[in-house]
Amino acid sequence: MQHLFLCCSANESITVYACDCSSEALEWAKEMINAADGISAKNLFHPFQCDFSRSGVPKWLACDTCRQIFSHTQHACISDINKNRRRDLNDLTFSKETSCCIGGVDFVTLIFTLSAIPLLEMPAAIAECFFVLKPGGLLLFRDYGLYDMTMLRFEQEQRVGFREYMRSDGTRSYFFCLDSVRNLFIGAGFTELELEYCCVKSVNRRNGKSMRRVWVHGKFQKPM
């Protein structure tokens, strides 16, 4: 959550909603907020506990009505049947008068998040991200790539599926190739804007060992 907190602190026009299933992570985030100078971060950074892969995104982020509006707006744009109806839907979507929820979000970040979700639950998790985004919103993705050093360190008995491993603490770890990421997000309705490997070689100054990291970077957009 630290990069989101810094982003919120640096730009007072951004409101950040950050979720985590770990109560410890949330306590750490609250400590950061309380230690921040001024009141801007406290008003603009809102951490909350949620496992969106199982319980879904809270309705106060995007209620059922807003989700239907977002869906209808997308279909209107794709078919281009009734531009006036699409404009009316957009006006309703971004109305400040809605009190049941915040009306969706402009960006969603999945930073080393999806790999911790069991493979079979990933489509439902991505669908939740799709539903909470406003039309035209962006999803920013970064996660572990195929043959990252952490993948090579797993023992064979820790493997629980195709490119899927179980950590010692019971959490999952999945390693993506570009096609697997593309299929997941395109299948959920997103449009691909960027998708590439990010290979980094870093050196541990203490022991001199080099670490070869392989990550997947992606940017996807919800159709207007």
JSON list of C-alpha atoms in Angstrom, two decimals:
[
{"chain": "A", "resi": 1, "resn": "MET", "atom": "CA", "xyz": [0.00, 0.00, 0.00]},
{"chain": "A", "resi": 2, "resn": "GLN", "atom": "CA", "xyz": [2.96, 2.34, 0.41]},
{"chain": "A", "resi": 3, "resn": "HIS", "atom": "CA", "xyz": [3.10, 3.49, -3.22]},
{"chain": "A", "resi": 4, "resn": "LEU", "atom": "CA", "xyz": [-0.62, 4.28, -3.13]},
{"chain": "A", "resi": 5, "resn": "PHE", "atom": "CA", "xyz": [-0.18, 6.24, 0.10]},
{"chain": "A", "resi": 6, "resn": "LEU", "atom": "CA", "xyz": [2.67, 8.29, -1.40]},
{"chain": "A", "resi": 7, "resn": "CYS", "atom": "CA", "xyz": [0.61, 8.97, -4.52]},
{"chain": "A", "resi": 8, "resn": "CYS", "atom": "CA", "xyz": [-2.27, 10.18, -2.39]},
{"chain": "A", "resi": 9, "resn": "SER", "atom": "CA", "xyz": [0.03, 12.39, -0.28]},
{"chain": "A", "resi": 10, "resn": "ALA", "atom": "CA", "xyz": [1.63, 13.97, -3.35]},
{"chain": "A", "resi": 11, "resn": "ASN", "atom": "CA", "xyz": [-1.61, 14.76, -5.19]},
{"chain": "A", "resi": 12, "resn": "GLU", "atom": "CA", "xyz": [-4.55, 16.08, -3.19]},
{"chain": "A", "resi": 13, "resn": "SER", "atom": "CA", "xyz": [-6.92, 15.61, -6.14]},
{"chain": "A", "resi": 14, "resn": "ILE", "atom": "CA", "xyz": [-6.62, 11.81, -5.87]},
{"chain": "A", "resi": 15, "resn": "THR", "atom": "CA", "xyz": [-8.69, 9.69, -3.50]},
{"chain": "A", "resi": 16, "resn": "VAL", "atom": "CA", "xyz": [-7.28, 6.20, -2.91]},
{"chain": "A", "resi": 17, "resn": "TYR", "atom": "CA", "xyz": [-9.23, 3.15, -1.69]},
{"chain": "A", "resi": 18, "resn": "ALA", "atom": "CA", "xyz": [-6.81, 0.34, -0.79]},
{"chain": "A", "resi": 19, "resn": "CYS", "atom": "CA", "xyz": [-7.94, -3.13, 0.23]},
{"chain": "A", "resi": 20, "resn": "ASP", "atom": "CA", "xyz": [-6.05, -6.02, 1.79]},
{"chain": "A", "resi": 21, "resn": "CYS", "atom": "CA", "xyz": [-7.14, -9.29, 3.35]},
{"chain": "A", "resi": 22, "resn": "SER", "atom": "CA", "xyz": [-4.46, -8.97, 6.05]},
{"chain": "A", "resi": 23, "resn": "SER", "atom": "CA", "xyz": [-5.41, -7.13, 9.24]},
{"chain": "A", "resi": 24, "resn": "GLU", "atom": "CA", "xyz": [-1.70, -6.55, 9.92]},
{"chain": "A", "resi": 25, "resn": "ALA", "atom": "CA", "xyz": [-1.27, -4.73, 6.62]},
{"chain": "A", "resi": 26, "resn": "LEU", "atom": "CA", "xyz": [-4.29, -2.56, 7.42]},
{"chain": "A", "resi": 27, "resn": "GLU", "atom": "CA", "xyz": [-2.92, -1.67, 10.84]},
{"chain": "A", "resi": 28, "resn": "TRP", "atom": "CA", "xyz": [0.37, -0.69, 9.22]},
{"chain": "A", "resi": 29, "resn": "ALA", "atom": "CA", "xyz": [-1.50, 1.49, 6.73]},
{"chain": "A", "resi": 30, "resn": "LYS", "atom": "CA", "xyz": [-3.43, 3.20, 9.53]},
{"chain": "A", "resi": 31, "resn": "GLU", "atom": "CA", "xyz": [-0.16, 3.92, 11.34]},
{"chain": "A", "resi": 32, "resn": "MET", "atom": "CA", "xyz": [1.18, 5.57, 8.18]},
{"chain": "A", "resi": 33, "resn": "ILE", "atom": "CA", "xyz": [-1.95, 7.69, 7.89]},
{"chain": "A", "resi": 34, "resn": "ASN", "atom": "CA", "xyz": [-1.84, 8.78, 11.54]},
{"chain": "A", "resi": 35, "resn": "ALA", "atom": "CA", "xyz": [1.85, 9.65, 11.24]},
{"chain": "A", "resi": 36, "resn": "ALA", "atom": "CA", "xyz": [1.34, 11.76, 8.10]},
{"chain": "A", "resi": 37, "resn": "ASP", "atom": "CA", "xyz": [1.69, 15.52, 8.32]},
{"chain": "A", "resi": 38, "resn": "GLY", "atom": "CA", "xyz": [-1.48, 17.45, 7.70]},
{"chain": "A", "resi": 39, "resn": "ILE", "atom": "CA", "xyz": [-4.95, 16.09, 7.13]},
{"chain": "A", "resi": 40, "resn": "SER", "atom": "CA", "xyz": [-4.89, 15.51, 3.37]},
{"chain": "A", "resi": 41, "resn": "ALA", "atom": "CA", "xyz": [-3.68, 11.91, 3.55]},
{"chain": "A", "resi": 42, "resn": "LYS", "atom": "CA", "xyz": [-6.19, 11.07, 6.29]},
{"chain": "A", "resi": 43, "resn": "ASN", "atom": "CA", "xyz": [-9.04, 12.37, 4.15]},
{"chain": "A", "resi": 44, "resn": "LEU", "atom": "CA", "xyz": [-7.90, 10.93, 0.84]},
{"chain": "A", "resi": 45, "resn": "PHE", "atom": "CA", "xyz": [-6.44, 7.50, 1.70]},
{"chain": "A", "resi": 46, "resn": "HIS", "atom": "CA", "xyz": [-8.98, 4.88, 2.80]},
{"chain": "A", "resi": 47, "resn": "PRO", "atom": "CA", "xyz": [-7.72, 1.34, 3.56]},
{"chain": "A", "resi": 48, "resn": "PHE", "atom": "CA", "xyz": [-10.27, -1.41, 4.21]},
{"chain": "A", "resi": 49, "resn": "GLN", "atom": "CA", "xyz": [-10.26, -5.18, 4.70]},
{"chain": "A", "resi": 50, "resn": "CYS", "atom": "CA", "xyz": [-11.53, -7.27, 1.81]},
{"chain": "A", "resi": 51, "resn": "ASP", "atom": "CA", "xyz": [-10.77, -10.49, -0.07]},
{"chain": "A", "resi": 52, "resn": "PHE", "atom": "CA", "xyz": [-12.38, -9.47, -3.35]},
{"chain": "A", "resi": 53, "resn": "SER", "atom": "CA", "xyz": [-11.62, -12.84, -4.95]},
{"chain": "A", "resi": 54, "resn": "ARG", "atom": "CA", "xyz": [-14.19, -14.47, -2.64]},
{"chain": "A", "resi": 55, "resn": "SER", "atom": "CA", "xyz": [-16.52, -11.83, -1.27]},
{"chain": "A", "resi": 56, "resn": "GLY", "atom": "CA", "xyz": [-16.41, -9.46, -4.23]},
{"chain": "A", "resi": 57, "resn": "VAL", "atom": "CA", "xyz": [-15.89, -5.71, -4.21]},
{"chain": "A", "resi": 58, "resn": "PRO", "atom": "CA", "xyz": [-17.94, -3.87, -1.55]},
{"chain": "A", "resi": 59, "resn": "LYS", "atom": "CA", "xyz": [-21.18, -2.40, -2.83]},
{"chain": "A", "resi": 60, "resn": "TRP", "atom": "CA", "xyz": [-20.27, 1.02, -1.44]},
{"chain": "A", "resi": 61, "resn": "LEU", "atom": "CA", "xyz": [-17.60, 1.22, -4.17]},
{"chain": "A", "resi": 62, "resn": "ALA", "atom": "CA", "xyz": [-20.06, 0.39, -6.95]},
{"chain": "A", "resi": 63, "resn": "CYS", "atom": "CA", "xyz": [-23.64, -0.60, -6.20]},
{"chain": "A", "resi": 64, "resn": "ASP", "atom": "CA", "xyz": [-25.72, -2.92, -8.38]},
{"chain": "A", "resi": 65, "resn": "THR", "atom": "CA", "xyz": [-27.35, 0.05, -10.11]},
{"chain": "A", "resi": 66, "resn": "CYS", "atom": "CA", "xyz": [-24.01, 1.58, -11.07]},
{"chain": "A", "resi": 67, "resn": "ARG", "atom": "CA", "xyz": [-22.73, -1.78, -12.29]},
{"chain": "A", "resi": 68, "resn": "GLN", "atom": "CA", "xyz": [-25.75, -2.08, -14.58]},
{"chain": "A", "resi": 69, "resn": "ILE", "atom": "CA", "xyz": [-25.20, 1.45, -15.85]},
{"chain": "A", "resi": 70, "resn": "PHE", "atom": "CA", "xyz": [-21.55, 0.73, -16.56]},
{"chain": "A", "resi": 71, "resn": "SER", "atom": "CA", "xyz": [-22.52, -2.42, -18.43]},
{"chain": "A", "resi": 72, "resn": "HIS", "atom": "CA", "xyz": [-25.21, -0.68, -20.49]},
{"chain": "A", "resi": 73, "resn": "THR", "atom": "CA", "xyz": [-22.85, 2.16, -21.31]},
{"chain": "A", "resi": 74, "resn": "GLN", "atom": "CA", "xyz": [-20.31, -0.30, -22.65]},
{"chain": "A", "resi": 75, "resn": "HIS", "atom": "CA", "xyz": [-22.86, -2.08, -24.82]},
{"chain": "A", "resi": 76, "resn": "ALA", "atom": "CA", "xyz": [-24.19, 1.21, -26.15]},
{"chain": "A", "resi": 77, "resn": "CYS", "atom": "CA", "xyz": [-20.71, 2.23, -27.15]},
{"chain": "A", "resi": 78, "resn": "ILE", "atom": "CA", "xyz": [-19.86, -1.04, -28.83]},
{"chain": "A", "resi": 79, "resn": "SER", "atom": "CA", "xyz": [-23.07, -1.28, -30.82]},
{"chain": "A", "resi": 80, "resn": "ASP", "atom": "CA", "xyz": [-23.27, 2.51, -31.35]},
{"chain": "A", "resi": 81, "resn": "ILE", "atom": "CA", "xyz": [-27.03, 2.18, -31.65]},
{"chain": "A", "resi": 82, "resn": "ASN", "atom": "CA", "xyz": [-28.14, 5.10, -29.56]},
{"chain": "A", "resi": 83, "resn": "LYS", "atom": "CA", "xyz": [-25.57, 7.82, -28.79]},
{"chain": "A", "resi": 84, "resn": "ASN", "atom": "CA", "xyz": [-28.06, 9.94, -26.88]},
{"chain": "A", "resi": 85, "resn": "ARG", "atom": "CA", "xyz": [-28.83, 7.08, -24.52]},
{"chain": "A", "resi": 86, "resn": "ARG", "atom": "CA", "xyz": [-25.12, 6.53, -23.96]},
{"chain": "A", "resi": 87, "resn": "ARG", "atom": "CA", "xyz": [-24.66, 10.20, -23.06]},
{"chain": "A", "resi": 88, "resn": "ASP", "atom": "CA", "xyz": [-27.55, 10.03, -20.58]},
{"chain": "A", "resi": 89, "resn": "LEU", "atom": "CA", "xyz": [-26.05, 6.94, -18.98]},
{"chain": "A", "resi": 90, "resn": "ASN", "atom": "CA", "xyz": [-22.66, 8.62, -18.61]},
{"chain": "A", "resi": 91, "resn": "ASP", "atom": "CA", "xyz": [-24.28, 11.64, -16.99]},
{"chain": "A", "resi": 92, "resn": "LEU", "atom": "CA", "xyz": [-26.00, 9.38, -14.47]},
{"chain": "A", "resi": 93, "resn": "THR", "atom": "CA", "xyz": [-22.84, 7.36, -13.84]},
{"chain": "A", "resi": 94, "resn": "PHE", "atom": "CA", "xyz": [-20.73, 10.33, -12.83]},
{"chain": "A", "resi": 95, "resn": "SER", "atom": "CA", "xyz": [-23.45, 12.13, -10.90]},
{"chain": "A", "resi": 96, "resn": "LYS", "atom": "CA", "xyz": [-22.39, 13.41, -7.48]},
{"chain": "A", "resi": 97, "resn": "GLU", "atom": "CA", "xyz": [-25.92, 12.93, -6.18]},
{"chain": "A", "resi": 98, "resn": "THR", "atom": "CA", "xyz": [-25.62, 9.15, -5.76]},
{"chain": "A", "resi": 99, "resn": "SER", "atom": "CA", "xyz": [-25.55, 8.35, -2.05]},
{"chain": "A", "resi": 100, "resn": "CYS", "atom": "CA", "xyz": [-25.60, 4.55, -2.13]},
{"chain": "A", "resi": 101, "resn": "CYS", "atom": "CA", "xyz": [-21.97, 4.29, -3.30]},
{"chain": "A", "resi": 102, "resn": "ILE", "atom": "CA", "xyz": [-19.04, 6.36, -4.57]},
{"chain": "A", "resi": 103, "resn": "GLY", "atom": "CA", "xyz": [-19.97, 5.61, -8.18]},
{"chain": "A", "resi": 104, "resn": "GLY", "atom": "CA", "xyz": [-17.05, 3.40, -9.19]},
{"chain": "A", "resi": 105, "resn": "VAL", "atom": "CA", "xyz": [-13.37, 4.21, -9.65]},
{"chain": "A", "resi": 106, "resn": "ASP", "atom": "CA", "xyz": [-11.14, 5.51, -12.45]},
{"chain": "A", "resi": 107, "resn": "PHE", "atom": "CA", "xyz": [-8.18, 3.19, -11.83]},
{"chain": "A", "resi": 108, "resn": "VAL", "atom": "CA", "xyz": [-7.58, -0.26, -10.36]},
{"chain": "A", "resi": 109, "resn": "THR", "atom": "CA", "xyz": [-4.10, -1.51, -9.50]},
{"chain": "A", "resi": 110, "resn": "LEU", "atom": "CA", "xyz": [-3.25, -5.20, -9.15]},
{"chain": "A", "resi": 111, "resn": "ILE", "atom": "CA", "xyz": [0.36, -5.09, -7.98]},
{"chain": "A", "resi": 112, "resn": "PHE", "atom": "CA", "xyz": [1.61, -8.60, -7.06]},
{"chain": "A", "resi": 113, "resn": "THR", "atom": "CA", "xyz": [-1.95, -9.45, -6.04]},
{"chain": "A", "resi": 114, "resn": "LEU", "atom": "CA", "xyz": [-3.41, -11.81, -8.62]},
{"chain": "A", "resi": 115, "resn": "SER", "atom": "CA", "xyz": [-0.61, -14.38, -8.24]},
{"chain": "A", "resi": 116, "resn": "ALA", "atom": "CA", "xyz": [-1.70, -15.02, -4.63]},
{"chain": "A", "resi": 117, "resn": "ILE", "atom": "CA", "xyz": [-5.21, -16.01, -5.75]},
{"chain": "A", "resi": 118, "resn": "PRO", "atom": "CA", "xyz": [-5.89, -19.64, -6.77]},
{"chain": "A", "resi": 119, "resn": "LEU", "atom": "CA", "xyz": [-5.92, -19.97, -10.55]},
{"chain": "A", "resi": 120, "resn": "LEU", "atom": "CA", "xyz": [-9.55, -21.06, -10.72]},
{"chain": "A", "resi": 121, "resn": "GLU", "atom": "CA", "xyz": [-10.64, -17.97, -8.75]},
{"chain": "A", "resi": 122, "resn": "MET", "atom": "CA", "xyz": [-8.74, -15.45, -10.91]},
{"chain": "A", "resi": 123, "resn": "PRO", "atom": "CA", "xyz": [-11.50, -14.88, -13.53]},
{"chain": "A", "resi": 124, "resn": "ALA", "atom": "CA", "xyz": [-14.04, -13.97, -10.84]},
{"chain": "A", "resi": 125, "resn": "ALA", "atom": "CA", "xyz": [-11.54, -11.61, -9.18]},
{"chain": "A", "resi": 126, "resn": "ILE", "atom": "CA", "xyz": [-10.78, -9.85, -12.46]},
{"chain": "A", "resi": 127, "resn": "ALA", "atom": "CA", "xyz": [-14.50, -9.58, -13.19]},
{"chain": "A", "resi": 128, "resn": "GLU", "atom": "CA", "xyz": [-14.95, -7.71, -9.90]},
{"chain": "A", "resi": 129, "resn": "CYS", "atom": "CA", "xyz": [-12.25, -5.25, -10.96]},
{"chain": "A", "resi": 130, "resn": "PHE", "atom": "CA", "xyz": [-14.03, -4.81, -14.30]},
{"chain": "A", "resi": 131, "resn": "PHE", "atom": "CA", "xyz": [-17.39, -4.12, -12.67]},
{"chain": "A", "resi": 132, "resn": "VAL", "atom": "CA", "xyz": [-16.07, -1.49, -10.24]},
{"chain": "A", "resi": 133, "resn": "LEU", "atom": "CA", "xyz": [-14.31, 0.50, -12.98]},
{"chain": "A", "resi": 134, "resn": "LYS", "atom": "CA", "xyz": [-16.05, 3.36, -14.72]},
{"chain": "A", "resi": 135, "resn": "PRO", "atom": "CA", "xyz": [-16.24, 3.08, -18.52]},
{"chain": "A", "resi": 136, "resn": "GLY", "atom": "CA", "xyz": [-12.84, 4.07, -19.91]},
{"chain": "A", "resi": 137, "resn": "GLY", "atom": "CA", "xyz": [-11.14, 3.28, -16.59]},
{"chain": "A", "resi": 138, "resn": "LEU", "atom": "CA", "xyz": [-7.70, 1.68, -16.48]},
{"chain": "A", "resi": 139, "resn": "LEU", "atom": "CA", "xyz": [-6.39, -1.41, -14.73]},
{"chain": "A", "resi": 140, "resn": "LEU", "atom": "CA", "xyz": [-2.65, -1.41, -14.00]},
{"chain": "A", "resi": 141, "resn": "PHE", "atom": "CA", "xyz": [-1.13, -4.85, -13.53]},
{"chain": "A", "resi": 142, "resn": "ARG", "atom": "CA", "xyz": [2.24, -6.13, -12.36]},
{"chain": "A", "resi": 143, "resn": "ASP", "atom": "CA", "xyz": [2.99, -9.62, -11.09]},
{"chain": "A", "resi": 144, "resn": "TYR", "atom": "CA", "xyz": [5.48, -12.49, -11.14]},
{"chain": "A", "resi": 145, "resn": "GLY", "atom": "CA", "xyz": [6.52, -13.75, -14.56]},
{"chain": "A", "resi": 146, "resn": "LEU", "atom": "CA", "xyz": [7.51, -17.19, -15.76]},
{"chain": "A", "resi": 147, "resn": "TYR", "atom": "CA", "xyz": [10.98, -18.27, -14.51]},
{"chain": "A", "resi": 148, "resn": "ASP", "atom": "CA", "xyz": [11.27, -15.50, -11.94]},
{"chain": "A", "resi": 149, "resn": "MET", "atom": "CA", "xyz": [13.88, -16.39, -9.30]},
{"chain": "A", "resi": 150, "resn": "THR", "atom": "CA", "xyz": [11.18, -17.15, -6.74]},
{"chain": "A", "resi": 151, "resn": "MET", "atom": "CA", "xyz": [9.69, -19.76, -9.06]},
{"chain": "A", "resi": 152, "resn": "LEU", "atom": "CA", "xyz": [13.04, -21.49, -9.47]},
{"chain": "A", "resi": 153, "resn": "ARG", "atom": "CA", "xyz": [13.48, -21.67, -5.69]},
{"chain": "A", "resi": 154, "resn": "PHE", "atom": "CA", "xyz": [10.31, -23.67, -5.04]},
{"chain": "A", "resi": 155, "resn": "GLU", "atom": "CA", "xyz": [10.71, -27.37, -4.32]},
{"chain": "A", "resi": 156, "resn": "GLN", "atom": "CA", "xyz": [8.85, -29.85, -6.50]},
{"chain": "A", "resi": 157, "resn": "GLU", "atom": "CA", "xyz": [6.60, -30.90, -3.61]},
{"chain": "A", "resi": 158, "resn": "GLN", "atom": "CA", "xyz": [5.38, -27.30, -3.29]},
{"chain": "A", "resi": 159, "resn": "ARG", "atom": "CA", "xyz": [3.88, -27.38, -6.77]},
{"chain": "A", "resi": 160, "resn": "VAL", "atom": "CA", "xyz": [0.09, -27.58, -6.66]},
{"chain": "A", "resi": 161, "resn": "GLY", "atom": "CA", "xyz": [-0.77, -26.89, -10.30]},
{"chain": "A", "resi": 162, "resn": "PHE", "atom": "CA", "xyz": [0.45, -25.62, -13.65]},
{"chain": "A", "resi": 163, "resn": "ARG", "atom": "CA", "xyz": [2.92, -22.82, -12.73]},
{"chain": "A", "resi": 164, "resn": "GLU", "atom": "CA", "xyz": [1.19, -22.66, -9.33]},
{"chain": "A", "resi": 165, "resn": "TYR", "atom": "CA", "xyz": [2.98, -23.25, -6.02]},
{"chain": "A", "resi": 166, "resn": "MET", "atom": "CA", "xyz": [2.16, -23.26, -2.31]},
{"chain": "A", "resi": 167, "resn": "ARG", "atom": "CA", "xyz": [4.29, -21.15, 0.03]},
{"chain": "A", "resi": 168, "resn": "SER", "atom": "CA", "xyz": [5.30, -22.34, 3.49]},
{"chain": "A", "resi": 169, "resn": "ASP", "atom": "CA", "xyz": [2.69, -20.02, 5.06]},
{"chain": "A", "resi": 170, "resn": "GLY", "atom": "CA", "xyz": [-0.11, -21.60, 3.03]},
{"chain": "A", "resi": 171, "resn": "THR", "atom": "CA", "xyz": [-0.49, -18.80, 0.47]},
{"chain": "A", "resi": 172, "resn": "ARG", "atom": "CA", "xyz": [-0.44, -19.41, -3.28]},
{"chain": "A", "resi": 173, "resn": "SER", "atom": "CA", "xyz": [2.07, -18.16, -5.83]},
{"chain": "A", "resi": 174, "resn": "TYR", "atom": "CA", "xyz": [1.38, -18.24, -9.57]},
{"chain": "A", "resi": 175, "resn": "PHE", "atom": "CA", "xyz": [3.79, -17.27, -12.35]},
{"chain": "A", "resi": 176, "resn": "PHE", "atom": "CA", "xyz": [2.37, -15.67, -15.48]},
{"chain": "A", "resi": 177, "resn": "CYS", "atom": "CA", "xyz": [3.31, -15.73, -19.13]},
{"chain": "A", "resi": 178, "resn": "LEU", "atom": "CA", "xyz": [2.01, -13.01, -21.44]},
{"chain": "A", "resi": 179, "resn": "ASP", "atom": "CA", "xyz": [-0.63, -15.23, -23.03]},
{"chain": "A", "resi": 180, "resn": "SER", "atom": "CA", "xyz": [-2.10, -16.27, -19.67]},
{"chain": "A", "resi": 181, "resn": "VAL", "atom": "CA", "xyz": [-2.45, -12.62, -18.60]},
{"chain": "A", "resi": 182, "resn": "ARG", "atom": "CA", "xyz": [-3.89, -11.63, -21.96]},
{"chain": "A", "resi": 183, "resn": "ASN", "atom": "CA", "xyz": [-6.48, -14.42, -21.92]},
{"chain": "A", "resi": 184, "resn": "LEU", "atom": "CA", "xyz": [-7.60, -13.59, -18.39]},
{"chain": "A", "resi": 185, "resn": "PHE", "atom": "CA", "xyz": [-8.15, -9.88, -18.96]},
{"chain": "A", "resi": 186, "resn": "ILE", "atom": "CA", "xyz": [-9.48, -10.02, -22.51]},
{"chain": "A", "resi": 187, "resn": "GLY", "atom": "CA", "xyz": [-11.86, -12.75, -21.35]},
{"chain": "A", "resi": 188, "resn": "ALA", "atom": "CA", "xyz": [-13.19, -10.39, -18.68]},
{"chain": "A", "resi": 189, "resn": "GLY", "atom": "CA", "xyz": [-13.94, -7.68, -21.27]},
{"chain": "A", "resi": 190, "resn": "PHE", "atom": "CA", "xyz": [-10.83, -5.51, -21.02]},
{"chain": "A", "resi": 191, "resn": "THR", "atom": "CA", "xyz": [-8.96, -4.00, -23.94]},
{"chain": "A", "resi": 192, "resn": "GLU", "atom": "CA", "xyz": [-5.20, -4.55, -23.94]},
{"chain": "A", "resi": 193, "resn": "LEU", "atom": "CA", "xyz": [-3.11, -1.37, -24.07]},
{"chain": "A", "resi": 194, "resn": "GLU", "atom": "CA", "xyz": [0.28, -2.65, -22.89]},
{"chain": "A", "resi": 195, "resn": "LEU", "atom": "CA", "xyz": [1.62, -6.09, -22.04]},
{"chain": "A", "resi": 196, "resn": "GLU", "atom": "CA", "xyz": [5.28, -7.03, -21.68]},
{"chain": "A", "resi": 197, "resn": "TYR", "atom": "CA", "xyz": [7.88, -8.75, -19.55]},
{"chain": "A", "resi": 198, "resn": "CYS", "atom": "CA", "xyz": [9.92, -6.62, -17.18]},
{"chain": "A", "resi": 199, "resn": "CYS", "atom": "CA", "xyz": [13.30, -8.27, -16.50]},
{"chain": "A", "resi": 200, "resn": "VAL", "atom": "CA", "xyz": [15.42, -6.82, -13.71]},
{"chain": "A", "resi": 201, "resn": "LYS", "atom": "CA", "xyz": [18.82, -7.85, -12.40]},
{"chain": "A", "resi": 202, "resn": "SER", "atom": "CA", "xyz": [19.65, -6.52, -8.94]},
{"chain": "A", "resi": 203, "resn": "VAL", "atom": "CA", "xyz": [22.60, -7.18, -6.65]},
{"chain": "A", "resi": 204, "resn": "ASN", "atom": "CA", "xyz": [22.36, -7.68, -2.90]},
{"chain": "A", "resi": 205, "resn": "ARG", "atom": "CA", "xyz": [24.98, -5.30, -1.53]},
{"chain": "A", "resi": 206, "resn": "ARG", "atom": "CA", "xyz": [25.37, -7.30, 1.66]},
{"chain": "A", "resi": 207, "resn": "ASN", "atom": "CA", "xyz": [26.26, -10.68, 0.17]},
{"chain": "A", "resi": 208, "resn": "GLY", "atom": "CA", "xyz": [27.02, -9.74, -3.43]},
{"chain": "A", "resi": 209, "resn": "LYS", "atom": "CA", "xyz": [24.47, -12.18, -4.87]},
{"chain": "A", "resi": 210, "resn": "SER", "atom": "CA", "xyz": [22.65, -11.20, -8.02]},
{"chain": "A", "resi": 211, "resn": "MET", "atom": "CA", "xyz": [18.89, -11.63, -8.29]},
{"chain": "A", "resi": 212, "resn": "ARG", "atom": "CA", "xyz": [17.18, -12.06, -11.63]},
{"chain": "A", "resi": 213, "resn": "ARG", "atom": "CA", "xyz": [13.57, -10.96, -11.47]},
{"chain": "A", "resi": 214, "resn": "VAL", "atom": "CA", "xyz": [10.97, -11.55, -14.17]},
{"chain": "A", "resi": 215, "resn": "TRP", "atom": "CA", "xyz": [7.74, -9.61, -13.88]},
{"chain": "A", "resi": 216, "resn": "VAL", "atom": "CA", "xyz": [4.79, -9.08, -16.18]},
{"chain": "A", "resi": 217, "resn": "HIS", "atom": "CA", "xyz": [3.61, -5.51, -16.72]},
{"chain": "A", "resi": 218, "resn": "GLY", "atom": "CA", "xyz": [0.22, -4.76, -18.23]},
{"chain": "A", "resi": 219, "resn": "LYS", "atom": "CA", "xyz": [-2.21, -1.91, -18.80]},
{"chain": "A", "resi": 220, "resn": "PHE", "atom": "CA", "xyz": [-5.81, -2.70, -19.66]},
{"chain": "A", "resi": 221, "resn": "GLN", "atom": "CA", "xyz": [-8.84, -0.48, -20.28]},
{"chain": "A", "resi": 222, "resn": "LYS", "atom": "CA", "xyz": [-12.53, -0.95, -19.76]},
{"chain": "A", "resi": 223, "resn": "PRO", "atom": "CA", "xyz": [-14.33, 0.00, -23.00]},
{"chain": "A", "resi": 224, "resn": "MET", "atom": "CA", "xyz": [-16.26, 3.28, -23.05]}
]
